[in-house]
Short mmCIF file of C-alpha atoms in Angstrom, two decimals:
data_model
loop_
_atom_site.label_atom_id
_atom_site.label_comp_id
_atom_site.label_asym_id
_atom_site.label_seq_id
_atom_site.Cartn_x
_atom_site.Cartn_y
_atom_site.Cartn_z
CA UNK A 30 -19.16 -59.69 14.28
CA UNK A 31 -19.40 -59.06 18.23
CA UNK A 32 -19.87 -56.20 19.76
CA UNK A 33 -16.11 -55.58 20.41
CA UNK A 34 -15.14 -56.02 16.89
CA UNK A 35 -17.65 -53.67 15.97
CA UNK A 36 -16.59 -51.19 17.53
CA UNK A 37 -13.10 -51.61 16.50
CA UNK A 38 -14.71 -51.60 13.07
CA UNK A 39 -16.33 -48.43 13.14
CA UNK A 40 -12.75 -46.75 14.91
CA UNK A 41 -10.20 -48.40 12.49
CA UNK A 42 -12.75 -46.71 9.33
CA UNK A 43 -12.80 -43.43 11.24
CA UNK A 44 -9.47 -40.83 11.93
CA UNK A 45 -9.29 -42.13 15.49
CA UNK A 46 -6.21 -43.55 15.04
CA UNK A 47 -4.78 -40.14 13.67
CA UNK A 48 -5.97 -37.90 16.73
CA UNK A 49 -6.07 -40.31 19.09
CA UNK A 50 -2.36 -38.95 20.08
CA UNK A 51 -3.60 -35.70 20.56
CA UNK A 52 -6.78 -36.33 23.01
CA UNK A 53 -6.01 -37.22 26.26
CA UNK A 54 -6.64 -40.58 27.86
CA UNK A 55 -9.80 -39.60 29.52
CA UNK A 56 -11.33 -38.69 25.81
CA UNK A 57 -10.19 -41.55 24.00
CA UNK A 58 -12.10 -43.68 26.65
CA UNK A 59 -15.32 -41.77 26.32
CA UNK A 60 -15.06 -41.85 22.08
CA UNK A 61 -14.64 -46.07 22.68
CA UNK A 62 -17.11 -46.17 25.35
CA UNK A 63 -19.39 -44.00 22.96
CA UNK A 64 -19.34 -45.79 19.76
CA UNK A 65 -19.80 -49.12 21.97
CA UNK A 66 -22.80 -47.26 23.52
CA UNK A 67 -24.51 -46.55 20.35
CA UNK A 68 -23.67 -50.05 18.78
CA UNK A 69 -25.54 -51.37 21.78
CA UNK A 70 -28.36 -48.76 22.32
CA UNK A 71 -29.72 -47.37 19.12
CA UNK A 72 -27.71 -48.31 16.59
CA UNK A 73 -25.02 -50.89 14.91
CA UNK A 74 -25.07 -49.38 11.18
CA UNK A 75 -22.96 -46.28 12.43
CA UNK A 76 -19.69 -44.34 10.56
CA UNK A 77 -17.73 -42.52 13.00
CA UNK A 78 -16.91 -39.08 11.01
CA UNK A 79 -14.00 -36.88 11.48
CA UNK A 80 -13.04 -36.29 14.87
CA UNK A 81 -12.09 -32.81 15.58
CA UNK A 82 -11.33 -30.48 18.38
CA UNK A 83 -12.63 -26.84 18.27
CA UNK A 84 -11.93 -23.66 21.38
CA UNK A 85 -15.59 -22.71 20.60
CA UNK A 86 -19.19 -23.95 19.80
CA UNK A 87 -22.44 -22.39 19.68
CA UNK A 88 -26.05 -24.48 18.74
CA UNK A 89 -29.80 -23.32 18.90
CA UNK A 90 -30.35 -26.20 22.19
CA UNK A 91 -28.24 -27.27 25.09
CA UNK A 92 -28.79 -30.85 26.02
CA UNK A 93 -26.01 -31.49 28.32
CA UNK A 94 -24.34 -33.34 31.68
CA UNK A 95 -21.39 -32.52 33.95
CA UNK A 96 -19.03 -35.03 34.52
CA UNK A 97 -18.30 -33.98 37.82
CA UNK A 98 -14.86 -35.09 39.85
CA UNK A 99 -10.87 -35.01 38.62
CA UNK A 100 -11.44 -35.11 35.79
CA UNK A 101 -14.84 -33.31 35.21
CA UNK A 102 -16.13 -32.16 31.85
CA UNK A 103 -19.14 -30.96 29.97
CA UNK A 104 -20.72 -33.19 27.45
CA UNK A 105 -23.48 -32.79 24.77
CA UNK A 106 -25.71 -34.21 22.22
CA UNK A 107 -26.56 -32.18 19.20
CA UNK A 108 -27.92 -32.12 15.58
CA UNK A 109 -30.50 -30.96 13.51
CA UNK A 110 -33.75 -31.67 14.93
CA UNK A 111 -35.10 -33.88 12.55
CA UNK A 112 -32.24 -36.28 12.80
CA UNK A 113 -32.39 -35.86 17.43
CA UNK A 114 -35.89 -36.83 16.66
CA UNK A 115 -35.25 -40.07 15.04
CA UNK A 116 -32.10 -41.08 16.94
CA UNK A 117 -34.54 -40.47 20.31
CA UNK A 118 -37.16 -42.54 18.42
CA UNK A 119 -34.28 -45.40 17.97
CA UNK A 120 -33.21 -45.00 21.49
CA UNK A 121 -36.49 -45.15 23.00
CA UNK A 122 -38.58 -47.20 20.62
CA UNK A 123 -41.88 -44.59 22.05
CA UNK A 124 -43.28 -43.68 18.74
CA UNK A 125 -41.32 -39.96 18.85
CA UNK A 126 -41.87 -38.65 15.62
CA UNK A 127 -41.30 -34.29 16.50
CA UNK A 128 -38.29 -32.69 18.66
CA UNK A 129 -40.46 -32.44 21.61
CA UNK A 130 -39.80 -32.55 25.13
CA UNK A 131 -40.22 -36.27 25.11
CA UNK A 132 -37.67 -36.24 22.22
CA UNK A 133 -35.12 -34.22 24.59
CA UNK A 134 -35.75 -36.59 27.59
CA UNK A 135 -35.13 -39.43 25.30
CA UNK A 136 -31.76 -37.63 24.51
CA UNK A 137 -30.50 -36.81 27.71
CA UNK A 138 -31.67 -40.10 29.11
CA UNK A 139 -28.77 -41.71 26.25
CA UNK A 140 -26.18 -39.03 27.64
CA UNK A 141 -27.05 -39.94 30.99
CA UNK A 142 -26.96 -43.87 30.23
CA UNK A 143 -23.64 -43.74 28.27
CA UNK A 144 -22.00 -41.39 30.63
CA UNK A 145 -22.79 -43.49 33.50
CA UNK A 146 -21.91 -46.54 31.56
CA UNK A 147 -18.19 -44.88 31.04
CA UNK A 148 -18.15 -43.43 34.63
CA UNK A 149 -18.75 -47.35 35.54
CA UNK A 150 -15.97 -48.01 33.36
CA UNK A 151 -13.48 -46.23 34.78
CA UNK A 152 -14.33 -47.13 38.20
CA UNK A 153 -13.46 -50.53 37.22
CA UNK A 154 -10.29 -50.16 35.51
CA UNK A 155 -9.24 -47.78 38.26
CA UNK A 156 -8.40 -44.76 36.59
CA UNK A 157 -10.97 -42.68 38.83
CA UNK A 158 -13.89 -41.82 40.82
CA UNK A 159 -16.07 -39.44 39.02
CA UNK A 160 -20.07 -38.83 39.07
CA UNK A 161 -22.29 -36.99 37.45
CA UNK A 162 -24.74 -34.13 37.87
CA UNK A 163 -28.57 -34.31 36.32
CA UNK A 164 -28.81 -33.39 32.86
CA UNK A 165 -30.13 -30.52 31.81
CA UNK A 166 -31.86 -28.59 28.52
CA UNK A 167 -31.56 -24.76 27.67
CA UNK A 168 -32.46 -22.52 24.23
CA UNK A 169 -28.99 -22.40 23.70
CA UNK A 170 -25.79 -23.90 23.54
CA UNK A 171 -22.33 -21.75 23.26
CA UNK A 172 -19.54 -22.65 25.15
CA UNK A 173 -15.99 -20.87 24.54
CA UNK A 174 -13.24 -23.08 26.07
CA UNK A 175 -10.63 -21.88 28.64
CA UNK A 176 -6.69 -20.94 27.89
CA UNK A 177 -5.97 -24.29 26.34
CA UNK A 178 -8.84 -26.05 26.47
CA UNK A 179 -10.80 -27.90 23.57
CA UNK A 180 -13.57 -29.67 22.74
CA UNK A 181 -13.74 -32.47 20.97
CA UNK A 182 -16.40 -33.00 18.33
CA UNK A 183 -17.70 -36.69 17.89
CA UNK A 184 -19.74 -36.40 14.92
CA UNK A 185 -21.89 -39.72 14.67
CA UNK A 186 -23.67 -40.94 10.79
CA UNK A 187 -26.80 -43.15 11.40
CA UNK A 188 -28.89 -43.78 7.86
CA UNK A 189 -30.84 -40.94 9.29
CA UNK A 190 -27.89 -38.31 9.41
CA UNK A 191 -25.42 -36.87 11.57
CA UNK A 192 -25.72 -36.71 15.73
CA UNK A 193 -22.69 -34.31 17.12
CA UNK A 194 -21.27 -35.66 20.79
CA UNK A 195 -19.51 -32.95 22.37
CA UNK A 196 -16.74 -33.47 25.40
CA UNK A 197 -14.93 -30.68 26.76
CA UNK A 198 -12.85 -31.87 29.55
CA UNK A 199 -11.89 -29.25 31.54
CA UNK A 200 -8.70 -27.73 32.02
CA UNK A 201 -6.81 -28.07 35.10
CA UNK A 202 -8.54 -31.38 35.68
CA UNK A 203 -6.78 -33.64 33.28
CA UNK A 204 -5.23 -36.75 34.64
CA UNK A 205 -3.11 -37.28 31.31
CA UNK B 19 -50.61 -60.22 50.68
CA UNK B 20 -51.53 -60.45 46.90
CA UNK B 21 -49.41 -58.28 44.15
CA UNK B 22 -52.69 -56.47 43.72
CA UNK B 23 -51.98 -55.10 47.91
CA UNK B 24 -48.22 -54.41 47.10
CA UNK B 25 -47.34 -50.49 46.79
CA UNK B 26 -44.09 -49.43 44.83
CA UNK B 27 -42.82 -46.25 44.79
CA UNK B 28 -41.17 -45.78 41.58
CA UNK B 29 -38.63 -42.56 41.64
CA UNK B 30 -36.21 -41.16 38.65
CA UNK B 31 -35.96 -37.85 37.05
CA UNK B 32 -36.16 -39.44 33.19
CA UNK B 33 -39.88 -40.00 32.37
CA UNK B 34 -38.42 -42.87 29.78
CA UNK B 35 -36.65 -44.82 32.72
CA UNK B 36 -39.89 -44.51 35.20
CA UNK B 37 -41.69 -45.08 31.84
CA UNK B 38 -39.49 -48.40 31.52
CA UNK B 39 -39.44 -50.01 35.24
CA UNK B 40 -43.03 -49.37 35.79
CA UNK B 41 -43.92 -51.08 32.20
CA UNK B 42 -41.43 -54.53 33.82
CA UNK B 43 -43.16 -54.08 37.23
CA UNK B 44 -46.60 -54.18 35.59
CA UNK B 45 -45.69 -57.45 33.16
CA UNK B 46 -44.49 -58.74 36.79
CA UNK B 47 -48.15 -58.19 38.25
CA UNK B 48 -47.57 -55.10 40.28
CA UNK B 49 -49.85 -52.48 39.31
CA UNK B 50 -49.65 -50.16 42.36
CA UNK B 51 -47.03 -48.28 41.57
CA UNK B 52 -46.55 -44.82 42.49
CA UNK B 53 -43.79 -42.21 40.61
CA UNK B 54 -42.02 -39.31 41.18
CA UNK B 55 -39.34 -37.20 39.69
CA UNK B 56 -36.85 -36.31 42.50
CA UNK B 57 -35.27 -37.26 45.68
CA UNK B 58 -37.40 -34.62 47.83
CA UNK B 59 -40.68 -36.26 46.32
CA UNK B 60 -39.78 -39.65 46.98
CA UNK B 61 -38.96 -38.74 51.00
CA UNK B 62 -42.21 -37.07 50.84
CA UNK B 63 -44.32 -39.52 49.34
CA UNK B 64 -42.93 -42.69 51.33
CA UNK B 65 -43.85 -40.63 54.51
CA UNK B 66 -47.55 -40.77 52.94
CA UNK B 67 -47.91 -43.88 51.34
CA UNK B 68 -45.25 -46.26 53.25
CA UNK B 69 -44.70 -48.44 50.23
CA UNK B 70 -43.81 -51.80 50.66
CA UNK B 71 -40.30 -51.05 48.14
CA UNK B 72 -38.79 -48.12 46.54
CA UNK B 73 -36.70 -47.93 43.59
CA UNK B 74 -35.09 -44.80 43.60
CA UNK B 75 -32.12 -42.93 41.44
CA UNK B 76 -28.93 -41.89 42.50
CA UNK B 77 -28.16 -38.61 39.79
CA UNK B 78 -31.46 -36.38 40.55
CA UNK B 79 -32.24 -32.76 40.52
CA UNK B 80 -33.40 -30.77 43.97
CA UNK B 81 -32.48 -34.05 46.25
CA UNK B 82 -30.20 -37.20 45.18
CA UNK B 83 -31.11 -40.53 45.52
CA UNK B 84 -28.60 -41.03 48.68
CA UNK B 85 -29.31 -38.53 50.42
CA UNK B 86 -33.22 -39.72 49.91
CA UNK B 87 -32.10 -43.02 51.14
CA UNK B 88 -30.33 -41.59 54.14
CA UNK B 89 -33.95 -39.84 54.69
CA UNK B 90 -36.21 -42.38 54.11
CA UNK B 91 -34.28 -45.15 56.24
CA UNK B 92 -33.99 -42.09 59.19
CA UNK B 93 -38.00 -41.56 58.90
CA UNK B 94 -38.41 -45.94 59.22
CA UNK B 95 -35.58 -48.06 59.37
CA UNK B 96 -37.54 -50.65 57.62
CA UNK B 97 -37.67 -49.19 54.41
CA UNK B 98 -36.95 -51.78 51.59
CA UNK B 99 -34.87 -49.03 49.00
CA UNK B 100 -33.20 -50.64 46.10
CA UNK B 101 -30.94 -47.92 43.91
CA UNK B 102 -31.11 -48.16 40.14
CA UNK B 103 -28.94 -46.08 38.41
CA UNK B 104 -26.29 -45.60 35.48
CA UNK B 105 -23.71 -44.39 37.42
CA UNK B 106 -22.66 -47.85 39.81
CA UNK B 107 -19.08 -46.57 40.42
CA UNK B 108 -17.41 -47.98 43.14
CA UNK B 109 -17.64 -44.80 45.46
CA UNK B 110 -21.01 -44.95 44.72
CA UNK B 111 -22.17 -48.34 45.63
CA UNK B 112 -20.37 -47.95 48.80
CA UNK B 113 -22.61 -44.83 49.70
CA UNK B 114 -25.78 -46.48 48.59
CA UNK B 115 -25.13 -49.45 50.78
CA UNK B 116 -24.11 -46.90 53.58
CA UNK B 117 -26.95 -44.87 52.88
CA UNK B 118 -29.03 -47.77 54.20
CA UNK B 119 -30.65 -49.80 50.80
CA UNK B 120 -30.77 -53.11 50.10
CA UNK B 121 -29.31 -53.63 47.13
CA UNK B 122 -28.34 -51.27 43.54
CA UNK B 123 -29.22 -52.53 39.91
CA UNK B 124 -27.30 -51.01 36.98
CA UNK B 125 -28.95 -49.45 34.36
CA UNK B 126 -30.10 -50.10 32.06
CA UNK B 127 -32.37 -52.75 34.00
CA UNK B 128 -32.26 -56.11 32.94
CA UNK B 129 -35.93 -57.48 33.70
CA UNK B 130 -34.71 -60.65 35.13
CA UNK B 131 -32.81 -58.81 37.72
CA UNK B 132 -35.19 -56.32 38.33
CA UNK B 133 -37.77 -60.12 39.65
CA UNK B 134 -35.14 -61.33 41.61
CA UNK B 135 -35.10 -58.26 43.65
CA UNK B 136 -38.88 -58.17 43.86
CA UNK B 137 -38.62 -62.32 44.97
CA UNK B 138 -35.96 -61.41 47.30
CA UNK B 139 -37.75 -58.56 49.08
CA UNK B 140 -41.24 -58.89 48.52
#
């Protein structure tokens, strides 16, 4: 199986298909782009759990980048430590074995990489121009969306356990 | 001039991605390599060392890569920058290559690339 069909794999066992007509273009992308990311990156032996979308969040660490342009969002990574710790160690093959700072730079280097990677992507189907701004790592995470706003959960199972993907794009940016 | 004589000037705000290049520019034979985390560092430290190629970042904190390259090339217009960076967008390539460097590689950098460059500009 190539990469491709993997990832169509890991969608078509997941409840993509079911949201999918609620998420706008822009999110759908970044959940394909993702789950090709990971495939590539850390990871082939991934299941793709329920999708949802939530109006708040709150965690115990921020590791997160702007997508900045039309249309800009926030994403994030999160989990319990144990299981950031082991998907940095898979990322970054450096022996990480505690959620230390290396851990965290291994973790916003993926969010950088993959939201790059789908920035790139979009670029060259033409849908838009976007960037992004550095990433960045606080004590904590809560984020309460805007009058009809959402973000949308992208919880990730590696043999390890469970890494969370957040993407709030925000309103008043949307191009679909 | 031997590879042992060759300064690079390695700069990205990751430590795993100045962690990576430096680990392909030392299987390469380049050993003098200098790093730094941001754009303001990287103006600051070419102004010192004049290295013979910098590899510089586009998405850094306290100065981008562009505007470093915009910098750098001001201070000597015979600076030999090449970008590498996740974010190769179209708008962005075209502001690297205005910004004055030679050439961009997409992360994440594939090794063979990453020789070419150093065969084409060393």
């Amino acid at each position: 199986m190539n990469n491709d069909e993997l990832v169509v794999s890991v969608l078509e066992n997941s409840n993509y298909d079911e949201v999918s007509p609620t998420l706008t273009e822009f999110v759908r992308t970044y959940i394909e782009k993702l789950v090709t990311d990971i495939s590539l990156y850390v990871d082939s032996s991934i299941v793709v759990e329920d999708i949802t979308t939530v109006e708040k969040y709150k965690a115990s660490q921020e590791l997160s980048q702007d997508i900045t342009g039309i249309p800009s969002a926030y994403s994030a990574i999160d989990g319990e430590p144990d299981v950031l710790t082991e998907f940095a160690e898979q990322y970054s093959k450096l022996g990480i074995d505690s959620f230390d700072a290396l851990a965290k730079e291994a973790l916003l280097d993926f969010l950088n990489l993959h939201n790059g990677l789908f920035i790139v992507l979009l670029s060259k189907l033409n849908i838009c121009e976007l960037s992004l701004d550095p990433p960045r790592q606080n004590e904590y995470l809560d984020i309460t969306t805007e009058v009809n706003g959402k973000i949308t959960i992208i919880p990730v199972r590696f043999s390890f356990g469970v890494v969370k993907f957040l993407l709030y794009e925000l309103p008043g940016s949307k191009t679909s | 001039m031997s590879k042992s004589d060759i300064k690079l000037l390695v700069c990205d705000d990751s430590i795993l991605a100045r962690k990576s290049i430096t680990t392909m520019l030392g299987s390469f034979g380049y050993e003098n390599v200098i790093e730094v985390s941001n754009g303001e560092d990287a103006v600051n430290k070419y102004k010192e060392e004049k290295p013979d190629i910098v590899f510089l970042d586009i998405v850094m904190p306290v100065k981008d890569g562009i505007t470093a390259t915009k910098e750098i090339r001001e201070f000597d217009r015979d600076a030999k920058i090449v970008v590498i960076s996740s974010v190769g967008t179209q708008t962005h390539l075209r502001e690297v290559i205005k910004a004055g460097a030679k050439d961009f590689i997409q992360k994440p950098v594939d090794k063979e690339h990453l020789k070419q460059i150093l065969d084409n500009y060393l």
